[in-house]
RNA sequence: GGCGGGUUGGCGGAGAGGUUACGCAGCGGAUUGCAAAUCCGUGAAGACCGGUUCGAUUCCGGUACCCGCCUCCA
């Protein structure tokens, strides 16, 4: 069996991965708060853990991996957007508007992440569907002395869990010393965090032993992962920004609820994304969503290629230059598959061992792409196709589409090649190449690559080949 | 202020205490009516300052810069 090694944030070491139960390898990744379109930073953990999901499925079998990624659909920003619509005159109830907003955002999320080649996780729980489990967990934490109720709030007693701060390498005392947090009067200790808080009548809320209210953010993940993956599971993932406080709090909640076992065995965090060397922010004007890129014509496979070029544990820079380079590379892949590949044959192949080995070494996606990029001759075309699909740059359907487009373009260029050949033959005799050059120039404008060799004229569609432009040349 | 991560040739980007990473771009050549494509060849690095070592880009310490978290923003 392939040995997978993963960097564990908890131990700060690269470790051999051994699942609790190879028949059911379990992974939880923190998903989005569904208030708006996913921006390009949101896509990074999705792609990173999608590759891990694919690798685990390959090694342990597609039916032996459970991947859970939640949707947080309780949030002030969601409420605010719904309220905005209501204020704008929408006659429906706030509850209906909230539901509409979360539903549409989830739909967008699926569309956008799907366009980037991500598989759908095994389960995508919505927080609002697990309120009962959250209440039960909170009640249990109170019973065990790890939480307390005060003024309608339930707070987690951070000092009651001695392991607090281990994941992020912080001591509670240091944090308080350097903290700039406003201490709510109902907190026993400044570090205590909210498990449950009261809700006003006009905002979403659920009945609980502590009155009508709603859950804190951190308890969602503890409750949902427990419900779907059990007391203990293999891998917990997310962005490095979630390491503290979110993941630290999750560990505290879950470990105090189920102290007899380890909550998540391996913690993995992806580094952040920048844009053209700078932090992405609305104020710098370099903020954009995945949908923005797709609408600009940057294809999902190009975006994914750029993401996979940088190891997940390093900061990644999104640049136009990278996107352009990736596009050329992707075009080369399609060309090779179109010329020499056979997708039916590809489907029967196993992914390349060197690709699996690279990914097994702490998800070295860059090395995997290097292996794939070296498949450049006719004999490797079907293998190339197989591996492109494996790593998620294409589905077979999407690849077939692109390959067919290329082949159709090629067929369309046949008559042009004959024409050019004729002009060239004449020119060789007359020594006057002006008509050949004009024709060549027109082809170039339609994004056709022109090659003239001793064996004849060869025309191939380039990246932005446009058959319509070709017709216009007549 | 506290904690954590990063810094490799023009660009992207790895591994490894000592042997060419690699890709793209560049340059030289072959080829071409001119090109393109292809093939052959080739220069170029390890932020800075110390330390450990026979030897460090790789280990340790410090400095600078960038980024994240500490504020329910991935």
Coordinates of C-alpha atoms (C1' of nucleotides) in Angstrom, one line a residue:
Chain A
X1 CA 0.0 0.0 0.0
X2 CA 1.1 3.5 -0.8
X3 CA 2.6 5.3 2.2
X4 CA 1.1 8.8 2.7
X5 CA 3.0 11.3 4.7
X6 CA 1.4 14.5 5.9
X7 CA 2.6 17.5 7.8
X8 CA 0.6 17.6 11.1
X9 CA 0.2 21.1 12.5
X10 CA -0.4 19.7 15.9
X11 CA 3.0 17.9 16.1
X12 CA 4.8 20.3 13.6
X13 CA 6.2 17.2 11.9
X14 CA 5.7 15.3 8.7
X15 CA 4.2 11.9 9.8
X16 CA 3.3 8.7 8.1
X17 CA -0.5 8.6 7.9
X18 CA -2.2 5.6 9.4
X19 CA -6.0 5.8 9.4
X20 CA -8.0 4.8 12.5
X21 CA -10.1 2.5 10.2
X22 CA -8.8 1.9 6.6
X23 CA -12.3 0.8 5.7
X24 CA -13.5 4.3 6.5
X25 CA -10.9 7.1 6.4
X26 CA -12.5 10.3 7.8
X27 CA -11.7 13.9 7.0
X28 CA -13.4 17.1 8.1
X29 CA -12.7 20.5 6.5
X30 CA -14.1 23.8 7.6
X31 CA -16.4 25.1 4.9
X32 CA -17.7 28.6 4.0
X33 CA -20.1 30.9 5.7
X34 CA -22.7 31.3 3.0
X35 CA -23.3 35.0 2.7
X36 CA -21.7 35.8 -0.7
X37 CA -19.8 34.4 -3.6
X38 CA -16.5 32.6 -2.7
X39 CA -13.5 34.8 -3.4
X40 CA -10.3 33.3 -4.8
X41 CA -8.8 32.8 -1.3
X42 CA -11.7 30.7 -0.3
X43 CA -10.9 28.3 -3.1
X44 CA -7.5 27.4 -1.8
X45 CA -8.4 25.0 1.0
X46 CA -11.1 23.6 -1.2
X47 CA -8.6 22.6 -3.9
X48 CA -5.9 21.5 -1.5
X49 CA -8.2 19.1 0.4
X50 CA -9.9 18.0 -2.8
X51 CA -6.5 16.7 -3.9
X52 CA -6.1 14.9 -0.6
X53 CA -9.6 13.5 -0.9
X54 CA -8.7 12.1 -4.4
X55 CA -5.4 10.7 -3.1
X56 CA -7.2 9.0 -0.1
X57 CA -9.8 7.5 -2.4
X58 CA -7.1 6.2 -4.7
X59 CA -5.2 4.6 -1.8
X60 CA -8.0 3.3 0.4
X61 CA -10.8 2.9 -2.2
X62 CA -13.4 5.4 -3.3
X63 CA -16.0 3.9 -1.0
X64 CA -13.7 4.0 2.0
X65 CA -13.3 7.7 2.5
X66 CA -15.7 10.1 4.2
X67 CA -15.1 13.7 3.5
X68 CA -17.3 16.2 5.4
X69 CA -17.3 20.0 4.7
X70 CA -19.8 22.1 6.4
X71 CA -21.8 25.2 5.4
X72 CA -22.2 27.8 8.1
X73 CA -25.6 29.3 7.4
X74 CA -26.1 31.1 10.7
X75 CA -24.3 34.4 10.6
X76 CA -24.7 38.2 11.0
X77 CA -23.7 38.9 7.5
X78 CA -26.4 36.6 6.1
X79 CA -28.9 38.3 8.3
X80 CA -27.7 41.7 7.2
X81 CA -28.1 40.8 3.5
X82 CA -31.6 39.5 4.1
X83 CA -32.5 42.6 6.1
X84 CA -31.2 44.7 3.2
X85 CA -33.5 43.0 0.8
X86 CA -36.4 43.4 3.2
X87 CA -35.6 47.1 3.6
X88 CA -35.6 47.3 -0.2
X89 CA -39.2 46.4 -0.1
X90 CA -39.2 42.6 -0.4
X91 CA -42.5 41.5 1.2
X92 CA -41.3 38.1 2.4
X93 CA -40.3 37.3 6.0
X94 CA -36.7 37.7 7.1
X95 CA -36.6 33.9 7.6
X96 CA -37.6 33.3 4.0
X97 CA -35.1 35.9 2.8
X98 CA -32.3 34.3 4.8
X99 CA -33.1 30.9 3.4
X100 CA -33.1 32.3 -0.1
X101 CA -29.7 33.9 0.5
X102 CA -28.1 30.8 1.9
X103 CA -29.6 28.6 -0.7
X104 CA -28.4 30.8 -3.6
X105 CA -25.0 31.1 -2.1
X106 CA -24.7 27.4 -1.7
X107 CA -25.7 26.9 -5.3
X108 CA -23.0 29.4 -6.4
X109 CA -20.5 27.7 -4.2
X110 CA -21.2 24.4 -5.9
X111 CA -21.1 25.9 -9.3
X112 CA -17.8 27.8 -8.7
X113 CA -16.0 25.0 -6.9
X114 CA -17.2 22.5 -9.4
X115 CA -15.8 24.7 -12.2
X116 CA -12.4 24.4 -10.4
X117 CA -12.6 20.6 -10.7
X118 CA -13.5 19.9 -7.1
X119 CA -15.4 16.8 -6.2
X120 CA -18.4 17.1 -4.0
X121 CA -17.6 15.9 -0.4
X122 CA -19.4 12.9 1.0
X123 CA -21.5 15.2 3.2
X124 CA -22.1 18.9 3.3
X125 CA -24.0 19.6 6.5
X126 CA -25.7 22.9 7.1
X127 CA -25.3 24.2 10.6
X128 CA -29.0 25.0 10.9
X129 CA -29.8 21.3 10.5
X130 CA -27.6 20.3 13.5
X131 CA -28.8 22.8 16.1
X132 CA -30.2 19.9 18.2
X133 CA -26.7 18.2 18.3
X134 CA -25.1 21.5 19.3
X135 CA -27.6 22.1 22.2
X136 CA -26.9 18.5 23.4
X137 CA -23.1 19.1 23.2
X138 CA -23.4 22.4 25.1
X139 CA -25.6 20.8 27.8
X140 CA -23.0 18.1 28.2
X141 CA -20.2 20.5 28.5
X142 CA -22.1 22.4 31.2
X143 CA -22.7 19.1 33.0
X144 CA -19.0 18.3 32.9
X145 CA -18.1 21.6 34.3
X146 CA -16.5 22.9 31.1
X147 CA -19.1 25.5 30.4
X148 CA -21.4 27.9 32.3
X149 CA -24.5 30.0 31.6
X150 CA -24.5 33.7 32.3
X151 CA -27.1 36.2 31.2
X152 CA -28.5 34.0 28.4
X153 CA -25.1 33.2 27.1
X154 CA -23.3 29.9 27.5
X155 CA -19.5 30.2 27.6
X156 CA -16.7 27.7 27.4
X157 CA -14.5 27.7 30.4
X158 CA -11.1 27.8 28.7
X159 CA -9.1 27.3 32.0
X160 CA -10.9 24.0 32.5
X161 CA -9.1 22.4 29.5
X162 CA -5.4 22.1 30.1
X163 CA -4.6 21.4 26.5
X164 CA -5.8 24.8 25.3
X165 CA -3.3 26.6 23.0
X166 CA -1.4 23.5 22.1
X167 CA -2.4 23.5 18.4
X168 CA -1.4 27.1 17.8
X169 CA 1.5 27.1 20.2
X170 CA 0.2 29.8 22.5
X171 CA -0.2 29.9 26.2
X172 CA -3.4 31.2 27.7
X173 CA -1.5 33.7 29.8
X174 CA 0.5 35.1 26.9
X175 CA -2.7 35.6 24.9
X176 CA -4.3 37.5 27.7
X177 CA -1.2 39.6 28.1
X178 CA -1.1 40.6 24.5
X179 CA -4.9 40.6 23.9
X180 CA -6.8 43.7 22.9
X181 CA -10.1 42.0 23.4
X182 CA -12.9 43.7 25.1
X183 CA -13.9 41.6 28.0
X184 CA -17.6 41.0 28.2
X185 CA -18.9 41.4 31.7
X186 CA -20.5 38.0 31.8
X187 CA -17.2 36.2 31.2
X188 CA -15.4 34.5 34.1
X189 CA -12.2 34.8 32.2
X190 CA -11.3 36.9 29.2
X191 CA -10.4 33.9 27.1
X192 CA -13.8 32.2 27.5
X193 CA -15.7 32.0 24.3
X194 CA -19.3 31.8 23.4
X195 CA -21.1 28.5 22.8
X196 CA -24.6 29.9 22.7
X197 CA -25.9 33.4 22.7
X198 CA -29.3 35.0 22.9
X199 CA -31.1 36.1 19.8
X200 CA -33.5 38.9 19.4
X201 CA -37.1 38.2 18.3
X202 CA -36.6 39.5 14.7
X203 CA -33.5 37.4 14.1
X204 CA -33.2 33.6 13.6
X205 CA -33.2 31.7 16.9
X206 CA -33.9 28.3 18.4
X207 CA -35.4 27.3 21.7
X208 CA -32.9 26.0 24.1
X209 CA -32.5 25.3 27.9
X210 CA -30.9 28.8 28.0
X211 CA -33.7 30.6 26.2
X212 CA -34.2 31.4 22.5
X213 CA -30.8 31.9 20.9
X214 CA -28.3 30.7 18.4
X215 CA -25.0 28.8 18.5
X216 CA -21.6 30.3 18.6
X217 CA -19.5 29.6 15.5
X218 CA -17.0 27.1 16.9
X219 CA -19.6 24.7 18.3
X220 CA -21.0 24.0 14.8
X221 CA -17.9 22.2 13.6
X222 CA -17.6 20.2 16.8
X223 CA -21.2 19.1 16.7
X224 CA -21.3 18.3 13.0
X225 CA -18.0 16.5 12.9
X226 CA -19.1 14.4 15.9
X227 CA -22.4 13.5 14.3
X228 CA -21.0 12.6 11.0
X229 CA -17.5 11.2 11.8
X230 CA -17.7 10.1 15.4
X231 CA -15.7 10.8 18.6
X232 CA -12.4 10.5 16.8
X233 CA -11.4 10.9 13.1
X234 CA -8.3 11.1 10.9
X235 CA -7.8 14.5 9.4
X236 CA -9.1 17.9 10.1
X237 CA -8.3 20.6 7.6
X238 CA -8.7 24.3 7.0
X239 CA -6.9 27.6 6.3
X240 CA -4.1 28.6 8.6
X241 CA -6.2 31.6 9.7
X242 CA -8.6 29.2 11.4
X243 CA -5.9 27.6 13.5
X244 CA -6.6 30.2 16.2
X245 CA -9.1 30.6 17.6
X246 CA -11.5 28.4 15.7
X247 CA -9.6 25.1 15.6
X248 CA -8.3 25.6 19.1
X249 CA -11.8 26.1 20.3
X250 CA -13.1 23.1 18.4
X251 CA -10.5 20.9 20.0
X252 CA -11.4 22.2 23.5
X253 CA -15.1 21.6 22.9
X254 CA -14.7 18.2 21.4
X255 CA -12.0 16.9 23.7
X256 CA -14.0 18.0 26.8
X257 CA -17.1 16.2 25.4
X258 CA -15.2 13.1 24.6
X259 CA -12.0 13.1 26.7
X260 CA -11.4 9.4 26.3
X261 CA -10.2 9.7 22.7
X262 CA -8.3 12.0 20.5
X263 CA -10.6 14.4 18.5
X264 CA -8.7 14.7 15.1
X265 CA -5.5 12.9 14.7
X266 CA -3.9 15.0 12.0
X267 CA -4.4 18.7 11.6
X268 CA -3.6 20.3 8.2
X269 CA -3.6 24.0 7.4
X270 CA -3.1 25.6 4.1
X271 CA -1.2 28.9 3.8
X272 CA -2.9 32.1 2.6
X273 CA -3.3 33.5 -0.9
X274 CA -2.0 36.9 -2.1
X275 CA -2.7 38.8 -5.3
X276 CA 0.2 40.2 -7.3
X277 CA 2.4 40.1 -4.2
X278 CA -0.1 41.9 -2.0
X279 CA -2.7 40.9 0.5
X280 CA -6.1 40.7 -1.2
X281 CA -8.4 43.3 0.1
X282 CA -11.3 45.4 -1.0
X283 CA -9.5 48.5 -0.1
X284 CA -6.5 47.7 -2.3
X285 CA -8.9 47.0 -5.1
X286 CA -7.5 43.6 -5.8
X287 CA -10.4 41.7 -4.4
X288 CA -12.1 39.3 -6.7
X289 CA -14.2 36.1 -6.7
X290 CA -13.8 32.8 -8.4
X291 CA -16.8 33.8 -10.5
X292 CA -15.1 37.0 -11.6
X293 CA -12.2 35.1 -13.0
X294 CA -14.4 32.5 -14.7
X295 CA -16.4 35.4 -16.3
X296 CA -13.2 37.0 -17.5
X297 CA -12.6 33.8 -19.4
X298 CA -9.9 32.3 -17.1
X299 CA -11.0 28.6 -17.2
X300 CA -11.4 26.5 -14.1
X301 CA -8.5 24.2 -15.2
X302 CA -6.2 27.2 -15.5
X303 CA -7.1 28.4 -12.1
X304 CA -6.6 25.0 -10.6
X305 CA -3.3 24.6 -12.3
X306 CA -2.0 27.8 -10.8
X307 CA -3.1 26.7 -7.4
X308 CA -1.5 23.3 -7.7
X309 CA 1.8 24.9 -8.7
X310 CA 2.4 26.1 -5.2
X311 CA 2.7 23.8 -2.2
X312 CA -0.2 24.2 0.2
X313 CA 2.0 25.0 3.1
X314 CA 3.5 28.1 1.4
X315 CA 1.8 31.4 0.7
X316 CA 0.5 31.5 -2.8
X317 CA 0.6 34.4 -5.1
X318 CA -2.1 34.8 -7.7
X319 CA -0.7 36.7 -10.7
X320 CA -1.9 37.3 -14.2
X321 CA 1.5 36.1 -15.5
X322 CA 1.0 32.7 -13.8
X323 CA -2.5 32.4 -15.3
X324 CA -1.1 33.1 -18.8
X325 CA 1.6 30.5 -18.4
X326 CA -0.8 28.0 -17.1
X327 CA -3.1 28.5 -20.0
X328 CA -0.3 27.8 -22.5
X329 CA 0.5 24.6 -20.6
X330 CA -3.1 23.5 -20.5
X331 CA -3.4 24.1 -24.2
X332 CA -0.4 21.9 -24.8
X333 CA -2.0 19.1 -22.8
X334 CA -5.2 19.3 -24.8
X335 CA -3.2 19.4 -28.0
X336 CA -1.3 16.3 -27.2
X337 CA -4.4 14.4 -26.1
X338 CA -6.3 15.5 -29.2
X339 CA -3.5 14.5 -31.5
X340 CA -2.6 11.2 -30.0
X341 CA -4.8 10.3 -27.0
X342 CA -7.7 8.0 -26.6
X343 CA -10.0 8.8 -23.7
X344 CA -11.5 5.4 -23.6
X345 CA -8.1 3.9 -23.3
X346 CA -7.2 6.5 -20.6
X347 CA -10.2 5.5 -18.5
X348 CA -8.8 2.0 -18.2
X349 CA -5.4 3.2 -16.9
X350 CA -4.2 3.7 -13.4
X351 CA -2.8 7.1 -12.4
X352 CA 0.9 7.3 -12.8
X353 CA 2.9 6.0 -9.8
X354 CA 5.2 9.0 -9.8
X355 CA 2.1 11.2 -9.5
X356 CA 0.8 9.2 -6.6
X357 CA 4.2 9.2 -4.9
X358 CA 4.5 13.0 -5.2
X359 CA 1.1 13.6 -3.7
X360 CA 1.8 11.0 -1.0
X361 CA 4.7 13.1 0.1
X362 CA 2.7 15.7 1.9
X363 CA 0.6 16.7 -1.2
X364 CA 3.5 17.8 -3.3
X365 CA 1.2 19.0 -6.1
X366 CA 4.0 20.9 -7.8
X367 CA 6.0 17.8 -8.2
X368 CA 2.9 15.9 -9.5
X369 CA 2.4 18.6 -12.1
X370 CA 6.0 18.2 -13.2
X371 CA 5.5 14.5 -13.7
X372 CA 2.4 15.2 -15.7
X373 CA 4.1 18.0 -17.7
X374 CA 6.8 15.6 -18.8
X375 CA 4.3 13.5 -20.7
X376 CA 4.9 15.2 -24.0
X377 CA 5.2 12.6 -26.6
X378 CA 2.6 10.7 -28.6
X379 CA 3.0 7.5 -26.6
X380 CA 2.1 9.2 -23.3
X381 CA -1.0 11.0 -24.5
X382 CA -3.6 8.7 -23.0
X383 CA -1.6 8.4 -19.8
X384 CA -1.5 12.2 -19.7
X385 CA -5.3 12.3 -20.0
X386 CA -5.7 9.8 -17.2
X387 CA -3.5 11.8 -14.8
X388 CA -5.1 15.2 -15.8
X389 CA -8.4 13.7 -14.7
X390 CA -7.0 12.1 -11.6
X391 CA -5.6 15.4 -10.3
X392 CA -8.9 17.1 -11.1
X393 CA -7.7 19.5 -13.9
X394 CA -10.4 17.9 -16.1
X395 CA -13.3 15.5 -15.9
X396 CA -13.4 13.1 -18.8
X397 CA -16.5 15.0 -20.1
X398 CA -14.8 18.3 -20.0
X399 CA -11.6 17.0 -21.5
X400 CA -13.6 15.3 -24.3
X401 CA -15.2 18.6 -25.0
X402 CA -12.0 20.5 -25.3
X403 CA -10.3 17.7 -27.3
X404 CA -13.3 17.7 -29.7
X405 CA -13.1 21.4 -30.1
X406 CA -9.4 21.1 -31.0
X407 CA -10.1 18.3 -33.4
X408 CA -12.9 20.2 -35.1
X409 CA -10.6 23.2 -35.4
X410 CA -8.0 21.1 -36.9
X411 CA -10.5 19.6 -39.5
X412 CA -11.6 23.1 -40.3
X413 CA -8.1 24.2 -41.1
X414 CA -7.6 21.4 -43.6
X415 CA -8.9 23.3 -46.5
X416 CA -6.9 26.4 -45.5
X417 CA -3.7 24.3 -45.4
X418 CA -4.4 23.1 -48.9
X419 CA -4.9 26.7 -50.0
X420 CA -1.7 27.9 -48.4
X421 CA 0.2 25.0 -49.8
X422 CA -0.9 25.9 -53.3
X423 CA 0.1 29.6 -52.8
X424 CA 3.4 28.4 -51.4
X425 CA 4.1 26.1 -54.3
X426 CA 3.5 28.9 -56.7
X427 CA 5.6 31.3 -54.7
X428 CA 8.5 28.9 -54.7
X429 CA 8.5 29.1 -58.5
X430 CA 7.9 32.8 -58.8
X431 CA 10.1 33.8 -55.8
X432 CA 7.3 36.1 -54.8
X433 CA 6.1 35.3 -51.3
X434 CA 3.9 38.3 -50.7
X435 CA 0.6 36.4 -51.1
X436 CA 1.8 33.6 -48.8
X437 CA 2.8 36.2 -46.2
X438 CA -0.6 37.9 -46.4
X439 CA -2.4 34.6 -46.0
X440 CA -0.1 33.6 -43.1
X441 CA -0.8 36.9 -41.4
X442 CA -4.5 36.4 -41.7
X443 CA -4.2 32.9 -40.1
X444 CA -2.2 34.3 -37.3
X445 CA -4.9 36.8 -36.6
X446 CA -7.4 34.0 -36.2
X447 CA -4.9 32.4 -33.7
X448 CA -3.8 29.6 -36.0
X449 CA -0.2 28.3 -35.7
X450 CA 1.4 28.0 -39.1
X451 CA 4.2 25.6 -39.8
X452 CA 5.8 25.2 -43.2
X453 CA 8.3 22.4 -43.6
X454 CA 9.7 20.4 -46.4
X455 CA 6.9 17.9 -45.9
X456 CA 4.2 20.5 -46.3
X457 CA 2.0 23.1 -44.6
X458 CA 0.7 22.3 -41.1
X459 CA -2.0 24.4 -39.4
X460 CA -3.0 24.0 -35.8
X461 CA -5.5 25.9 -33.6
X462 CA -3.8 28.0 -30.9
X463 CA -5.3 28.8 -27.5
X464 CA -7.8 31.4 -28.6
X465 CA -8.5 29.9 -32.0
X466 CA -11.8 31.3 -33.2
X467 CA -13.4 29.6 -36.3
X468 CA -15.7 32.5 -36.8
X469 CA -12.7 34.8 -37.3
X470 CA -11.4 32.4 -39.9
X471 CA -14.6 32.6 -41.9
X472 CA -14.4 36.4 -41.7
X473 CA -11.1 36.3 -43.5
X474 CA -12.7 35.2 -46.8
Chain B
rG1 C1' 3.4 44.1 21.6
rG2 C1' 2.7 38.3 21.6
rC3 C1' 2.5 33.8 18.5
rG4 C1' 3.2 31.3 13.7
rG5 C1' 4.8 30.9 8.4
rG6 C1' 7.7 32.7 4.3
rU7 C1' 12.3 34.8 1.7
rU8 C1' 16.1 30.0 -3.9
rG9 C1' 18.8 32.1 -10.8
rG10 C1' 14.8 37.2 -15.3
rC11 C1' 10.0 34.5 -13.7
rG12 C1' 7.7 30.1 -11.4
rG13 C1' 9.4 26.4 -8.1
rA14 C1' 11.4 21.5 -5.6
rG15 C1' 14.5 18.1 -3.2
rA16 C1' 18.9 16.9 -0.6
rG17 C1' 24.6 18.5 4.6
rG18 C1' 29.0 17.4 -0.2
rU19 C1' 26.9 15.1 -6.8
rU20 C1' 23.0 19.3 -13.2
rA21 C1' 16.5 19.9 -9.8
rC22 C1' 13.0 21.0 -13.2
rG23 C1' 9.8 24.2 -16.2
rC24 C1' 9.2 29.0 -18.8
rA25 C1' 12.0 33.0 -20.7
rG26 C1' 17.1 34.4 -22.6
rC27 C1' 21.5 33.3 -25.5
rG28 C1' 24.2 30.2 -29.5
rG29 C1' 23.6 26.6 -33.3
rA30 C1' 20.8 23.2 -36.7
rU31 C1' 16.4 23.9 -39.7
rU32 C1' 13.3 27.7 -42.6
rG33 C1' 11.9 32.0 -48.7
rC34 C1' 10.8 34.7 -43.7
rA35 C1' 8.7 32.5 -39.6
rA36 C1' 6.7 28.9 -36.3
rA37 C1' 7.5 24.2 -34.3
rU38 C1' 11.2 20.8 -33.2
rC39 C1' 16.2 19.3 -31.9
rC40 C1' 21.2 20.2 -29.9
rG41 C1' 24.1 23.3 -26.7
rU42 C1' 24.5 27.2 -22.9
rG43 C1' 25.0 31.3 -18.9
rA44 C1' 22.4 32.4 -14.4
rA45 C1' 20.6 31.2 -7.4
rG46 C1' 19.8 30.4 -2.6
rA47 C1' 17.5 38.1 1.6
rC48 C1' 21.5 39.8 5.0
rC49 C1' 25.0 38.8 9.3
rG50 C1' 27.1 35.3 12.4
rG51 C1' 27.7 30.1 14.3
rU52 C1' 28.2 24.5 14.0
rU53 C1' 30.9 21.4 10.3
rC54 C1' 36.4 19.0 6.6
rG55 C1' 32.1 21.2 3.8
rA56 C1' 25.5 24.6 4.3
rU57 C1' 21.3 27.1 -0.1
rU58 C1' 20.1 22.7 3.2
rC59 C1' 21.2 22.6 10.7
rC60 C1' 21.4 26.7 14.8
rG61 C1' 21.1 32.1 16.3
rG62 C1' 20.2 37.1 15.0
rU63 C1' 18.7 41.2 11.4
rA64 C1' 15.6 43.0 7.4
rC65 C1' 11.3 42.5 4.5
rC66 C1' 6.5 40.0 3.3
rC67 C1' 2.2 37.3 5.1
rG68 C1' -1.2 35.2 8.7
rC69 C1' -3.4 35.0 13.6
rC70 C1' -4.3 37.5 18.4
rU71 C1' -10.7 41.4 16.2
rC72 C1' -16.4 34.9 14.6
rC73 C1' -12.3 37.9 7.6
rA74 C1' -10.3 31.1 4.4

